[in-house]
């Protein structure tokens, strides 16, 4: 739409106008905080508040929709209220500085996601590393050692451990950053076609400083060196990335290779390697209908369109606009949109499109994008190869969506094709400043329209609004479009994808957070040891009349106080190993190895997508072993998100045959043999499929009907379409299929062949399934013409003009298309949620049809199918034209455009006529029920958070073992939206559990990690959830959910999903995991302690934001129960042993200080101090953290109850920490005093007459014994004693002998010279080591033996059974044990038919009965006092049954097995479902008033929820 002073009306609307409303993404506080840090760079560019903008309009048209007046030129200043970009127009003085340069400075298009440059790497990396307090501590110790007064014998050697750690960490950081740098360079140097040899007035040449030149030269030299080496190494090897490289990419790489386009370059255009002057390209759409002459453009020729400046007087009206004949036979003048191309502008003709790098693109540049190319910056589309200005983009790299999106060129730029057109284009774009909203953009193009017949006149000021529909975002890919011509509005860090990058929060594991506390404990112990040493030493030197008066010649400090002060800091150096700096690097190594093992697990590799389990965050693998709550999306996570159209109801008649998993679960609860029933039903469906295919081909030889693609099996539908049940039903069926074929935004892709195929690219799988079913039934969408859709209706090709498309979004919950039919009528077709459509039906009409359709939709939902309602409305020409003017004004609005469009759309979507409803199946993924049962046996609670309706979620819950027949189902729904009602409901349910919701009860719940009894489950919808999440109710709601085995939250929005996760995580202090597959799951994935993304059909946004990415839900059981449990146990044991070994070593030194007045004399050689953590004891404890395994993966899955120790956090506790600390102190006493008492009574004289009782040699005795004890202790605590573990332990023990022998062989060791042969040659040395090891380890060994014999844990019992061979049968399977093969709960009891129960009970009144989905009533074989129907076993039949009041279908019609089977099932087990007050039940739908049909006031139902 164009705003112009003399806007002309029309009798008939212009062709298609598509408007996509911005779906506002609700961000949590963490996301907003991170995004704010990104936006701080643009604080000088603040957007004018929308409040001020609203004040500029005062003309009311419809429900507050106003026409925006043109802004004045006062906005030409700095970018405080947006930016103004000028094209072939000189900058005004207000936009230039005193030197004539532009005031506005825009970001370069060169981006850098890497942290470092070659010059900044060393200082910057050191700066980041010294954010670790342990590194700062050891640097301080090294600096202390430089001063000789603190007694460090070798300051240089003391820096070795810190240098090694810093070096290894820097290598790791450098490799990670180098990968990012390589990707950045590939991206920045990617090719695009940019207009050159013309003047872009928005930018000026950069003044490159000397420092920047040095940086660029350094970077280029390093890159050139690396590339030359890489090419030599790779040679001529070809091929793309394998799945390993692709899956490990933390950031989606963008393929920048240019494809060959010889076909699109005209030979006559004079294209060369330097530039392309003219590139006329034919439209790629096979369905686009245009004159052949347009495809054979000569140089400089233009297609004769209504926008052509090569005018023909006979083709123009009095106003200079082309005359056309409308569909209705009237002459009309179409709206004139104008053109930004000035036909009278004189240009040089030197401009051309040249292949250039992305990093060279600037704001204000003209760029041309070709098919399959990536978009280099945020670009406003001026023209495309399609005559209707459409182009198609894939936004997978941006928001994870794989479906193609439609984007439109500006009407004022669609005549542009060549470089000289760009030179002649004179206009200004007024754009909003950069922001993070991916779904909204507001701008306007302004230009002076010149009349081609009156060149002397100055022209008319015109403007056209620019929305997100006209914007191509950086990172997207152009698809199915030969070329796009556009202008750049945002570059580099200001593009939307860059502003949204890096929003994934940084997570630390629980053990890592707890570790800081225990390190502080070690600091406290160190401080105490140093303080004692300083005090004792000062007091000792203060005494007189001691032997020191004769042997010492004063002290360093020349006084007791100073002596004690110096001793304190000297002890900090001596006891430095007490603070385990090497622990941090060891944990990094361990977690990296664990991540590699997870990635390499072939049993979590999804071959369909070529996708392994991919760790995105390597430092939280231990959290996987402590998960207590899993929050899961339903669609695409538990289900396949591959939609299949199964059933429908048209004019009150149900069609379709299907046997869904939900239906099977329902029959299982009735005690029916579902295997036999399923076989019988599938046989019937197969026969009906054959019959339907035969009937369809008799009716119409549809070349696009393929047997294997048919999902809608309904032979009676074909009969009725042929007129078997009368003209009325035939017409209804035809109109229904027309609605499916016309109301959509699907893109067709035709593949020639025998037979030909048509594929549909849709923005949702549901929409593609609807259009595919219409194709199978003979209503084939062939493609789109310039102004409509071409359908093949039962063999006859017809063209339907699409006037408007009002697209679906989460707040509207519906989509509409306004179509001009071939006969000239204007029809509105609308599809959406049943509640939304029913509220917009014509009041007082179709009451019978409403009841029937409501019943059918309810039954479909109970079968686990996703339902939609279809409705239509015939519009009068005058009514439509009046509404269309308001729509055009709303579309032209600069401020609040989305709200105004939604209001004006709501005005036309009223007084609808119901056609019927559809039912689509989204099948469960393979292995989901068994995986959920296995996780439940492990003690993990699973909550489902979905946007689907209540009935669908409930039936999926029964299908996947979340719900079973023994549960009381609490359907929590508050009708009046009052907190008081919600609180009363909560209090009533809590009273049933004996709770009141107090703080004391919450504290008890936080300590109770046991799984609740499988007696209750709760179902709550989004509106009620909004109430119970209020501060005064959330605690009660949390306590109620804590008592329920399963929780299903339905119709919830992404922000509500995150709020539920936050409530449980913080309220119960538990470890949480969220799993989802779509962009609407990102919030809860980032909120949970561990986020898991499933690489599914909805794109990769969830994967991009997750900590772990998997291909299927079933892999979650192996990720958690195997790798998670292993990682948690390994890491907990590793850290405990690390603290232990440092205590043993440090306290051995401390005990020696007692006998030398704490003068900080070194008992061990200084090299021992340095190498203790670095070499002598590192390998066993690291190998424990990487390779230790209590039981195999098969046993871990076979006995999931082993996981419960992680839920209860029993592997790493304060008790365990202090136990290991005390054990270390005890062993340090033994290690030191064994050597002390060995030398105390006598002097040792070797064969050459020399003694070995000097301090360095005594230190060898004690040090070697300590090393043997420590490594043997770690081995005892290791479960898996394989050859590798034993070898590494032996190497570590022998290493001190090796080092002592080598080091003392050189005279440079001074007093240590020849110590190895002198000490190792003594029998007493070996005897002392043997005795020391035995005495040190005896208590630990005795305690472990007593515990395993008399207080065995679960793991001890299972390990004993493994040793007895009770799990040998698992060897027949690779890794995943099929359910039913083990006596454990892997094969859930809920899969078995319910057993008879003869217990009786009192009959309940109707209003006391629980409100549950279909379940088993009292039969001869089944009865349950807690059944969902509340059946008490009596003959009471007084319950109100809405189905009994509905008329049966005529029995002279053909039998519909599926419908009758389902009806029969529901008649026998019908619960009082309408008592649940669920909005979508049949009874309520029939009573629903058409609230949106009688008044323009819009009332939102389920306003806080979003359809999923």
PDB file of N, CA and C in Angstrom, residues 126-177:
ATOM      1  N   UNK A 126      45.070 -14.543  29.097  1.00  0.00           N
ATOM      2  CA  UNK A 126      45.550 -14.519  30.479  1.00  0.00           C
ATOM      3  C   UNK A 126      44.577 -13.763  31.374  1.00  0.00           C
ATOM      4  N   UNK A 127      44.012 -12.678  30.853  1.00  0.00           N
ATOM      5  CA  UNK A 127      43.043 -11.916  31.633  1.00  0.00           C
ATOM      6  C   UNK A 127      41.837 -12.782  31.988  1.00  0.00           C
ATOM      7  N   UNK A 128      41.335 -13.562  31.026  1.00  0.00           N
ATOM      8  CA  UNK A 128      40.198 -14.420  31.307  1.00  0.00           C
ATOM      9  C   UNK A 128      40.573 -15.541  32.273  1.00  0.00           C
ATOM     10  N   UNK A 129      41.767 -16.113  32.095  1.00  0.00           N
ATOM     11  CA  UNK A 129      42.163 -17.230  32.954  1.00  0.00           C
ATOM     12  C   UNK A 129      42.356 -16.794  34.397  1.00  0.00           C
ATOM     13  N   UNK A 130      42.809 -15.569  34.598  1.00  0.00           N
ATOM     14  CA  UNK A 130      43.031 -15.111  35.961  1.00  0.00           C
ATOM     15  C   UNK A 130      41.753 -14.586  36.612  1.00  0.00           C
ATOM     16  N   UNK A 131      40.622 -14.802  35.954  1.00  0.00           N
ATOM     17  CA  UNK A 131      39.360 -14.620  36.649  1.00  0.00           C
ATOM     18  C   UNK A 131      39.112 -15.784  37.610  1.00  0.00           C
ATOM     19  N   UNK A 132      39.866 -16.872  37.437  1.00  0.00           N
ATOM     20  CA  UNK A 132      39.775 -18.012  38.343  1.00  0.00           C
ATOM     21  C   UNK A 132      40.588 -17.703  39.593  1.00  0.00           C
ATOM     22  N   UNK A 133      39.938 -17.743  40.742  1.00  0.00           N
ATOM     23  CA  UNK A 133      40.595 -17.356  41.983  1.00  0.00           C
ATOM     24  C   UNK A 133      41.758 -18.269  42.317  1.00  0.00           C
ATOM     25  N   UNK A 134      41.697 -19.548  41.911  1.00  0.00           N
ATOM     26  CA  UNK A 134      42.802 -20.463  42.198  1.00  0.00           C
ATOM     27  C   UNK A 134      44.054 -20.051  41.436  1.00  0.00           C
ATOM     28  N   UNK A 135      43.888 -19.596  40.198  1.00  0.00           N
ATOM     29  CA  UNK A 135      45.045 -19.133  39.430  1.00  0.00           C
ATOM     30  C   UNK A 135      45.666 -17.891  40.071  1.00  0.00           C
ATOM     31  N   UNK A 136      44.817 -17.004  40.546  1.00  0.00           N
ATOM     32  CA  UNK A 136      45.335 -15.808  41.225  1.00  0.00           C
ATOM     33  C   UNK A 136      46.105 -16.208  42.481  1.00  0.00           C
ATOM     34  N   UNK A 137      45.580 -17.181  43.218  1.00  0.00           N
ATOM     35  CA  UNK A 137      46.259 -17.642  44.428  1.00  0.00           C
ATOM     36  C   UNK A 137      47.649 -18.189  44.122  1.00  0.00           C
ATOM     37  N   UNK A 138      47.738 -19.017  43.108  1.00  0.00           N
ATOM     38  CA  UNK A 138      49.045 -19.605  42.813  1.00  0.00           C
ATOM     39  C   UNK A 138      50.008 -18.593  42.203  1.00  0.00           C
ATOM     40  N   UNK A 139      49.488 -17.629  41.473  1.00  0.00           N
ATOM     41  CA  UNK A 139      50.354 -16.549  41.013  1.00  0.00           C
ATOM     42  C   UNK A 139      50.907 -15.770  42.200  1.00  0.00           C
ATOM     43  N   UNK A 140      50.061 -15.556  43.193  1.00  0.00           N
ATOM     44  CA  UNK A 140      50.510 -14.869  44.408  1.00  0.00           C
ATOM     45  C   UNK A 140      51.593 -15.685  45.120  1.00  0.00           C
ATOM     46  N   UNK A 141      51.415 -17.009  45.176  1.00  0.00           N
ATOM     47  CA  UNK A 141      52.422 -17.869  45.804  1.00  0.00           C
ATOM     48  C   UNK A 141      53.743 -17.789  45.055  1.00  0.00           C
ATOM     49  N   UNK A 142      53.683 -17.764  43.736  1.00  0.00           N
ATOM     50  CA  UNK A 142      54.912 -17.670  42.933  1.00  0.00           C
ATOM     51  C   UNK A 142      55.608 -16.335  43.183  1.00  0.00           C
ATOM     52  N   UNK A 143      54.831 -15.275  43.245  1.00  0.00           N
ATOM     53  CA  UNK A 143      55.422 -13.970  43.507  1.00  0.00           C
ATOM     54  C   UNK A 143      56.046 -13.920  44.900  1.00  0.00           C
ATOM     55  N   UNK A 144      55.422 -14.574  45.870  1.00  0.00           N
ATOM     56  CA  UNK A 144      56.020 -14.647  47.195  1.00  0.00           C
ATOM     57  C   UNK A 144      57.357 -15.363  47.157  1.00  0.00           C
ATOM     58  N   UNK A 145      57.409 -16.433  46.356  1.00  0.00           N
ATOM     59  CA  UNK A 145      58.638 -17.229  46.301  1.00  0.00           C
ATOM     60  C   UNK A 145      59.816 -16.503  45.699  1.00  0.00           C
ATOM     61  N   UNK A 146      59.554 -15.410  44.984  1.00  0.00           N
ATOM     62  CA  UNK A 146      60.659 -14.660  44.396  1.00  0.00           C
ATOM     63  C   UNK A 146      61.550 -14.054  45.487  1.00  0.00           C
ATOM     64  N   UNK A 147      60.936 -13.696  46.614  1.00  0.00           N
ATOM     65  CA  UNK A 147      61.694 -13.072  47.704  1.00  0.00           C
ATOM     66  C   UNK A 147      62.349 -14.158  48.556  1.00  0.00           C
ATOM     67  N   UNK A 148      63.655 -14.065  48.675  1.00  0.00           N
ATOM     68  CA  UNK A 148      64.426 -15.130  49.323  1.00  0.00           C
ATOM     69  C   UNK A 148      64.067 -15.299  50.795  1.00  0.00           C
ATOM     70  N   UNK A 149      63.509 -14.247  51.405  1.00  0.00           N
ATOM     71  CA  UNK A 149      63.224 -14.346  52.833  1.00  0.00           C
ATOM     72  C   UNK A 149      62.126 -15.364  53.135  1.00  0.00           C
ATOM     73  N   UNK A 150      61.321 -15.731  52.113  1.00  0.00           N
ATOM     74  CA  UNK A 150      60.251 -16.699  52.335  1.00  0.00           C
ATOM     75  C   UNK A 150      60.719 -18.124  52.097  1.00  0.00           C
ATOM     76  N   UNK A 151      61.964 -18.314  51.790  1.00  0.00           N
ATOM     77  CA  UNK A 151      62.565 -19.643  51.811  1.00  0.00           C
ATOM     78  C   UNK A 151      62.259 -20.551  50.652  1.00  0.00           C
ATOM     79  N   UNK A 152      61.810 -20.005  49.525  1.00  0.00           N
ATOM     80  CA  UNK A 152      61.553 -20.853  48.360  1.00  0.00           C
ATOM     81  C   UNK A 152      62.877 -21.209  47.718  1.00  0.00           C
ATOM     82  N   UNK A 153      63.245 -22.487  47.708  1.00  0.00           N
ATOM     83  CA  UNK A 153      64.565 -22.850  47.175  1.00  0.00           C
ATOM     84  C   UNK A 153      64.688 -22.695  45.672  1.00  0.00           C
ATOM     85  N   UNK A 154      63.563 -22.744  44.933  1.00  0.00           N
ATOM     86  CA  UNK A 154      63.631 -22.659  43.471  1.00  0.00           C
ATOM     87  C   UNK A 154      62.384 -21.936  42.955  1.00  0.00           C
ATOM     88  N   UNK A 155      62.399 -20.600  42.960  1.00  0.00           N
ATOM     89  CA  UNK A 155      61.196 -19.858  42.524  1.00  0.00           C
ATOM     90  C   UNK A 155      60.791 -20.171  41.099  1.00  0.00           C
ATOM     91  N   UNK A 156      61.787 -20.388  40.217  1.00  0.00           N
ATOM     92  CA  UNK A 156      61.449 -20.662  38.814  1.00  0.00           C
ATOM     93  C   UNK A 156      60.691 -21.980  38.684  1.00  0.00           C
ATOM     94  N   UNK A 157      61.147 -22.994  39.403  1.00  0.00           N
ATOM     95  CA  UNK A 157      60.496 -24.297  39.312  1.00  0.00           C
ATOM     96  C   UNK A 157      59.095 -24.276  39.896  1.00  0.00           C
ATOM     97  N   UNK A 158      58.868 -23.403  40.876  1.00  0.00           N
ATOM     98  CA  UNK A 158      57.538 -23.339  41.484  1.00  0.00           C
ATOM     99  C   UNK A 158      56.486 -22.808  40.536  1.00  0.00           C
ATOM    100  N   UNK A 159      56.933 -22.141  39.491  1.00  0.00           N
ATOM    101  CA  UNK A 159      55.962 -21.611  38.520  1.00  0.00           C
ATOM    102  C   UNK A 159      55.570 -22.625  37.460  1.00  0.00           C
ATOM    103  N   UNK A 160      56.209 -23.779  37.431  1.00  0.00           N
ATOM    104  CA  UNK A 160      55.944 -24.763  36.380  1.00  0.00           C
ATOM    105  C   UNK A 160      54.488 -25.241  36.372  1.00  0.00           C
ATOM    106  N   UNK A 161      53.911 -25.626  37.532  1.00  0.00           N
ATOM    107  CA  UNK A 161      52.514 -26.093  37.471  1.00  0.00           C
ATOM    108  C   UNK A 161      51.561 -25.049  36.905  1.00  0.00           C
ATOM    109  N   UNK A 162      51.702 -23.803  37.359  1.00  0.00           N
ATOM    110  CA  UNK A 162      50.815 -22.763  36.864  1.00  0.00           C
ATOM    111  C   UNK A 162      51.036 -22.519  35.374  1.00  0.00           C
ATOM    112  N   UNK A 163      52.286 -22.532  34.948  1.00  0.00           N
ATOM    113  CA  UNK A 163      52.578 -22.324  33.532  1.00  0.00           C
ATOM    114  C   UNK A 163      51.970 -23.446  32.687  1.00  0.00           C
ATOM    115  N   UNK A 164      52.094 -24.683  33.164  1.00  0.00           N
ATOM    116  CA  UNK A 164      51.538 -25.821  32.420  1.00  0.00           C
ATOM    117  C   UNK A 164      50.019 -25.695  32.314  1.00  0.00           C
ATOM    118  N   UNK A 165      49.371 -25.330  33.420  1.00  0.00           N
ATOM    119  CA  UNK A 165      47.911 -25.210  33.404  1.00  0.00           C
ATOM    120  C   UNK A 165      47.471 -24.078  32.489  1.00  0.00           C
ATOM    121  N   UNK A 166      48.148 -22.930  32.610  1.00  0.00           N
ATOM    122  CA  UNK A 166      47.800 -21.812  31.742  1.00  0.00           C
ATOM    123  C   UNK A 166      48.044 -22.146  30.281  1.00  0.00           C
ATOM    124  N   UNK A 167      49.124 -22.881  30.015  1.00  0.00           N
ATOM    125  CA  UNK A 167      49.457 -23.231  28.631  1.00  0.00           C
ATOM    126  C   UNK A 167      48.421 -24.191  28.044  1.00  0.00           C
ATOM    127  N   UNK A 168      48.061 -25.229  28.809  1.00  0.00           N
ATOM    128  CA  UNK A 168      47.091 -26.189  28.292  1.00  0.00           C
ATOM    129  C   UNK A 168      45.721 -25.531  28.092  1.00  0.00           C
ATOM    130  N   UNK A 169      45.329 -24.700  29.042  1.00  0.00           N
ATOM    131  CA  UNK A 169      44.049 -24.018  28.907  1.00  0.00           C
ATOM    132  C   UNK A 169      44.049 -23.072  27.723  1.00  0.00           C
ATOM    133  N   UNK A 170      45.172 -22.380  27.520  1.00  0.00           N
ATOM    134  CA  UNK A 170      45.246 -21.452  26.382  1.00  0.00           C
ATOM    135  C   UNK A 170      45.202 -22.202  25.058  1.00  0.00           C
ATOM    136  N   UNK A 171      45.813 -23.387  25.010  1.00  0.00           N
ATOM    137  CA  UNK A 171      45.730 -24.192  23.784  1.00  0.00           C
ATOM    138  C   UNK A 171      44.275 -24.568  23.503  1.00  0.00           C
ATOM    139  N   UNK A 172      43.580 -25.018  24.553  1.00  0.00           N
ATOM    140  CA  UNK A 172      42.160 -25.373  24.391  1.00  0.00           C
ATOM    141  C   UNK A 172      41.347 -24.164  23.927  1.00  0.00           C
ATOM    142  N   UNK A 173      41.553 -23.024  24.591  1.00  0.00           N
ATOM    143  CA  UNK A 173      40.825 -21.819  24.200  1.00  0.00           C
ATOM    144  C   UNK A 173      41.206 -21.365  22.799  1.00  0.00           C
ATOM    145  N   UNK A 174      42.482 -21.493  22.482  1.00  0.00           N
ATOM    146  CA  UNK A 174      42.943 -21.079  21.163  1.00  0.00           C
ATOM    147  C   UNK A 174      42.354 -21.920  20.054  1.00  0.00           C
ATOM    148  N   UNK A 175      42.261 -23.235  20.285  1.00  0.00           N
ATOM    149  CA  UNK A 175      41.680 -24.118  19.264  1.00  0.00           C
ATOM    150  C   UNK A 175      40.211 -23.782  19.055  1.00  0.00           C
ATOM    151  N   UNK A 176      39.470 -23.612  20.167  1.00  0.00           N
ATOM    152  CA  UNK A 176      38.056 -23.260  20.042  1.00  0.00           C
ATOM    153  C   UNK A 176      37.886 -21.937  19.313  1.00  0.00           C
ATOM    154  N   UNK A 177      38.721 -20.953  19.665  1.00  0.00           N
ATOM    155  CA  UNK A 177      38.577 -19.640  19.053  1.00  0.00           C
ATOM    156  C   UNK A 177      39.054 -19.644  17.608  1.00  0.00           C
TER     157      UNK A 177
END
